[in-house]
Amino acid sequence: MGSVVVIFFLPIFFFVMLFGSIGGAITGTDKTKVELPYDEESGLIWECEEDASWFSVSDVRIEGDKQIFTFKGVSVFGGDQTADELAEVRFNAENSQSLLYYAVADDEYNALDYRVLLYSPDEYDVVTYTLEAHRPVEGRTWVIYDYSLSSNNAIRYYADDKTQYNFVCLHDEDGEERTFSHSMYYCCKDEYGHSTGCESIILKIVFKDGEARIVEETRQYYEDEYYGWSDNIPVA
């Protein structure tokens, strides 16, 4: 019975995805546009810089006092894992003005290709946090797990005992307060490839009214004797 249900619904699933893709191609819902002020005399002539493999600029045109960039996602069957991360999109004007946007894939768009969501500078805020180990150990690195729509959504490794990391907090559509959770571990891998912890930091960041701030910071230390984490700073 289970196999019959799967066989029955698979054509419907692919039809929905195909219809979404075709509908997007016809109506333009699979494309994302960014409009920037255009003025040739003042040097407001823009160029776009992006280094993402899951989308690209498909069209650039001038309409009156606006320069319009159109972005198009690639096929979801490309196996591109970087679509889970935020991508930087920078617009540079001839008069040295620069605007940094952030792009993320639209998870609610079901089709055969990705659709890009772009956030302008007034739709996000950045919190810079300095990662510093209380007990620096040779060979250990910081591992960051980001459980939110924030910058560097994938795991990142840092070779230094002290480094700065930027958390990018995005506006929600309803504009309500958002809470972001970030876990960071200072660890190394043993001879079997398993990660061995030493220190951990958990950050709670609240984003409200266009401003992000750290409201809670919890640091713990791994105790080999008890095979667990503790709030007590171990004696060197």
XYZ file of C-alpha atoms in Angstrom:
236
model
C 0.000 0.000 0.000
C 2.822 2.355 0.874
C 4.539 1.895 -2.481
C 1.289 2.557 -4.322
C 0.859 5.857 -2.508
C 4.412 6.896 -3.381
C 3.940 6.030 -7.036
C 0.666 7.923 -7.125
C 2.024 11.114 -5.576
C 5.371 11.291 -7.345
C 3.882 12.544 -10.663
C 1.912 15.172 -8.732
C 5.061 16.276 -6.902
C 7.026 16.689 -10.132
C 4.065 18.421 -11.789
C 3.948 20.976 -8.946
C 7.668 21.629 -9.219
C 7.528 21.880 -12.998
C 4.477 24.121 -12.909
C 6.169 26.388 -10.389
C 9.220 26.657 -12.592
C 7.241 27.305 -15.786
C 4.917 29.730 -14.031
C 7.914 31.580 -12.673
C 9.501 31.800 -16.087
C 6.314 33.262 -17.526
C 5.326 35.621 -14.731
C 8.802 36.520 -13.561
C 8.296 35.192 -10.016
C 11.467 33.107 -10.348
C 13.512 36.282 -10.769
C 14.542 38.940 -8.277
C 15.136 42.584 -9.145
C 17.181 45.282 -7.453
C 16.551 48.902 -8.474
C 19.281 51.459 -7.798
C 19.293 55.218 -8.508
C 20.958 55.996 -11.838
C 22.591 59.321 -12.715
C 25.395 59.308 -15.246
C 26.516 62.871 -14.467
C 27.066 62.194 -10.752
C 28.711 58.818 -11.350
C 25.778 56.689 -10.215
C 26.543 53.954 -12.734
C 26.592 50.617 -10.938
C 28.404 47.329 -11.341
C 27.536 44.156 -9.453
C 30.009 41.830 -7.733
C 28.883 38.389 -6.582
C 30.623 35.064 -6.261
C 27.750 32.632 -5.789
C 27.403 29.464 -7.820
C 23.642 29.053 -7.284
C 22.524 32.354 -8.877
C 23.799 35.109 -11.168
C 22.828 38.439 -12.748
C 20.694 37.611 -15.767
C 19.927 41.139 -16.955
C 20.944 44.775 -16.388
C 19.042 47.679 -17.907
C 18.443 51.408 -17.503
C 14.919 52.785 -17.097
C 14.912 56.550 -16.608
C 16.657 57.344 -13.324
C 16.899 53.685 -12.272
C 19.406 50.939 -13.002
C 17.738 47.554 -12.644
C 19.597 44.307 -11.928
C 17.760 40.996 -12.399
C 18.957 37.864 -10.590
C 18.132 34.300 -11.587
C 18.773 31.071 -9.668
C 20.208 27.912 -11.204
C 18.677 24.425 -11.112
C 18.138 22.883 -7.686
C 19.500 19.609 -9.082
C 23.012 21.005 -9.313
C 23.879 19.705 -5.855
C 25.158 23.103 -4.744
C 25.386 23.103 -0.961
C 26.334 26.797 -0.830
C 22.684 27.715 -1.444
C 22.225 27.157 2.302
C 24.570 30.067 3.045
C 24.145 33.799 2.768
C 26.000 35.237 -0.197
C 27.373 38.757 -0.409
C 26.240 40.876 -3.355
C 28.044 44.190 -3.643
C 27.078 47.060 -5.934
C 29.857 49.543 -6.748
C 29.229 52.890 -8.437
C 31.721 54.896 -10.504
C 31.668 57.666 -7.884
C 33.032 55.156 -5.287
C 29.701 54.572 -3.557
C 29.165 50.976 -2.503
C 26.147 48.991 -1.293
C 26.343 45.545 0.289
C 23.337 43.255 -0.110
C 22.902 39.715 1.196
C 21.275 36.920 -0.804
C 19.672 33.706 0.427
C 17.611 31.049 -1.324
C 13.838 31.229 -0.862
C 12.923 28.016 0.984
C 9.208 28.504 0.318
C 9.631 28.556 -3.464
C 9.004 25.033 -4.831
C 10.302 24.746 -8.361
C 13.135 23.313 -10.417
C 15.366 26.299 -9.777
C 16.375 28.501 -6.861
C 14.767 31.862 -6.278
C 16.930 34.561 -4.745
C 15.890 36.701 -1.787
C 17.973 39.864 -1.540
C 18.317 42.022 1.581
C 19.358 45.660 1.242
C 21.527 47.468 3.843
C 18.426 48.712 5.700
C 17.046 45.158 5.974
C 19.794 43.613 8.081
C 22.181 44.397 10.918
C 25.619 43.004 11.761
C 26.972 41.983 15.142
C 30.737 41.549 15.383
C 31.923 39.140 18.056
C 35.497 38.363 19.052
C 36.154 34.672 19.587
C 38.974 34.188 22.080
C 39.967 31.013 23.859
C 40.635 31.263 27.581
C 43.067 28.370 27.265
C 44.776 28.490 23.842
C 45.930 25.049 22.715
C 48.032 24.304 19.649
C 46.065 22.541 16.934
C 42.630 23.593 18.134
C 40.226 25.613 16.000
C 36.882 27.386 16.442
C 33.833 25.672 14.942
C 30.698 27.783 14.517
C 27.159 26.440 14.206
C 24.686 29.081 13.087
C 21.043 28.127 13.695
C 19.448 31.030 11.853
C 19.331 32.941 8.602
C 22.633 34.603 9.256
C 25.975 35.088 7.653
C 28.085 31.983 7.066
C 25.292 29.528 7.678
C 27.658 26.599 7.118
C 30.216 25.425 9.651
C 33.375 27.536 9.597
C 36.785 26.633 10.964
C 39.295 29.153 12.240
C 42.934 28.387 12.883
C 43.473 31.227 15.342
C 42.790 31.219 19.062
C 41.402 34.745 18.675
C 39.392 35.949 15.706
C 36.418 38.154 14.838
C 33.212 36.783 13.389
C 30.308 38.721 11.879
C 26.739 37.575 12.507
C 24.276 39.021 9.993
C 20.691 39.274 11.253
C 17.979 39.637 8.635
C 14.627 41.395 8.822
C 11.592 39.174 9.037
C 8.682 39.972 6.732
C 6.388 40.907 9.622
C 9.095 43.067 11.227
C 8.705 41.393 14.614
C 11.529 40.735 17.055
C 13.747 37.813 16.091
C 16.048 35.707 18.236
C 19.195 34.095 16.863
C 21.185 31.320 18.545
C 24.829 30.607 17.787
C 27.021 27.847 19.193
C 30.812 27.962 18.926
C 33.224 25.252 19.949
C 36.969 25.420 20.431
C 38.104 21.905 19.591
C 40.405 19.602 17.677
C 40.099 16.221 15.981
C 41.585 13.086 17.473
C 43.374 10.289 15.605
C 40.002 8.812 14.626
C 38.694 12.083 13.174
C 36.305 12.776 16.056
C 36.076 16.317 17.426
C 37.303 16.772 20.980
C 35.898 19.820 22.740
C 37.713 22.204 25.009
C 35.628 25.377 25.294
C 32.168 26.374 24.097
C 30.322 29.667 23.715
C 26.594 30.050 23.123
C 25.355 33.469 22.022
C 21.784 34.713 22.051
C 21.241 37.679 19.738
C 18.006 39.654 19.551
C 17.143 41.656 16.446
C 14.526 44.357 16.948
C 13.750 47.686 15.256
C 16.619 47.221 12.807
C 19.242 46.720 15.517
C 20.895 43.466 16.601
C 22.536 43.029 19.988
C 23.919 40.221 22.105
C 21.650 39.662 25.123
C 23.189 36.499 26.527
C 26.606 34.832 26.432
C 27.276 31.427 27.980
C 30.774 29.938 28.120
C 31.522 26.404 29.265
C 34.567 24.168 29.512
C 34.919 20.470 28.856
C 36.114 18.398 31.807
C 37.867 15.213 30.697
C 37.563 13.715 34.168
C 33.758 13.836 34.140
C 33.248 13.653 30.355
C 30.985 16.683 30.402
C 30.717 20.460 30.254
C 31.055 22.782 33.230
C 30.831 26.510 33.959
C 34.013 26.312 36.007
C 37.202 27.618 34.407
C 39.692 24.735 34.560
C 42.993 25.278 36.276
C 45.890 25.378 33.813
